[in-house]
């Protein structure tokens, strides 16, 4: 079984998606089909022994659709999610079939087709707009004349206007409206109806009626009202619909610009060292182990580890962090980030589809192409929408002729029936229903990526807004996950800097994590180190060495006791999870440095923000209860479960879910993976392991817990936008179709003109996409 995603050409609405799903679903060998009208792509699972992509495309072609087969992932040597079809942005294969962001990244052929289609639509709009303006002016004159506001149009002028409008309507229908006529033809030929079919039938009926009245005026005068034609309706409806589709298409391209921006982050070339020389090569020619030189203001082409030099790297493009990060020998760098002032050399460890940038693009592309559960109802309605609208339109015409003729006369009943028939067909809008959810998802996921929040799929984004409990791991989530020197008690006459210099000079010769914490502190404070003589590590206890003729011991309370130092009262500090580092000279304690896994600066505010959202925060940790409670109290966490094993975390998640809670779990380690998978929403801190990230529905880059709050806000904003879109999409149809059909005419005299129906239909899709685009302006 093969699963591939293909861009679909010719798809414009939710009904199109339904037709494609039904058509391909009937093909022998096709296991499943999922078509997303927002991304205009089809995800197809099929048996390669029974069918092929070309065969599937051939099945669609008579209906006006086709698969963009030359751009499939499999033909590009890529994994399925290594390209994005949402706004038709995906990569071109490199020579070695390994996905890369080389010179031809960015806009592909399909995006170019979209832009060409937009240019063509714009040309049509430019030509039809003056015609529509003329038609509206004539309509307005006639309407105002009926109310006595202006003089009646002279008959000679009226006849001339009618001929001019007939010529304009012919151009509008057969040139600008050709796609709608084709949709009508395909409905007659194959029985497949979409939005174009509705517009095609409606405008054709108005045009044909008007031609008959104009050409056979005297012959049909005894039977119908020959003083009224609908050329103006055909012109204005086609103008409005075409303008709406143009604005909608232009807005849809903007919804997915996050992927395009991510693709454009990638460097096109890399400066590598080959045979002792600096050589500039295309990024897709970089191999594992290459030494790459990055100069000031240069982009980092692939992931790797710094081997020489140091600099500050701007990682805002992939992590959302605004402050450049210092990079020294041994530090990791990622593709797409920007070097600032320094120069350094790094070793390539991940290339092509292995890089962090590739992973981000894959996650964003997959999420934007996925469907949210809330979309299910809209999909069901869209699948039967067009046939139901056709039934309503023909029923309205029939009822007007059947019932209206007895009271209004046949001529008047036919005229009103035709208005209702065209109005129902024109105002019905499956597009708004189909676009309500996917456009908001595309924008929401893209905005998340810009903030360093990677969302796995739309279902996760939907579930996140319902979360009532957030469960966090302590290490790496609430705390930094590595020891830091937090305080110094100085009992000597030396300055604190002198004490730190002695401690760090001794500790620099040790590989212990606590020693690293002391040395890192000295480096951050720019405190100079001094030479150490006769250094020795005392296993399990500490260090000893001589500095400027004085022998110093550095180590635990146990070492201090063995050196004859009186018992130190450190119980209060150890209960807070701190580890004492004692500096002794002779039998005198010079200083006690406390090392602890420090709380992240943003953790306290993040917990407050979660509380403000009405969310309970629970901390699970394998640490002892005293340390856990102390940290929880400092941060403001509601509940603490300490000294737990990985399976205990899983059981706690299940227990909370059994209480009816919607649980999100944030963690960063392998031991968190089972709990992340069990939680309703798993959130991985990206400083953690790949296992944790793969188990999670959401990944927060740089392990910043404040992004957890942003992710929840993003989910709430997105879901609010989706619900608004669905409300208006349903409202347009629930109100518009009955009004256009004439239900209210007998009581209130209300009947919607097809011109206003066309405007409402065009505005409905544009307003839905526009409302989704508003998400871009939200502050998380």
XYZ file of C-alpha atoms in Angstrom, residues 67 100 168 202 209 228 252 273 317 357 511 524-525 567 577 584 675:
17
model
C -3.339 15.339 -10.360
C 17.467 19.774 -0.337
C -21.850 42.526 -23.049
C -28.188 30.161 -13.371
C -34.469 33.719 -21.459
C -37.979 42.566 -18.885
C -5.582 31.685 -0.096
C 36.845 22.785 2.957
C 13.540 32.370 11.963
C 14.455 23.130 9.132
C 34.176 16.301 33.867
C 29.553 34.002 31.984
C 30.965 36.478 34.538
C 29.456 19.673 60.771
C 17.235 20.506 45.784
C 38.218 24.381 52.139
C 2.805 9.848 29.025
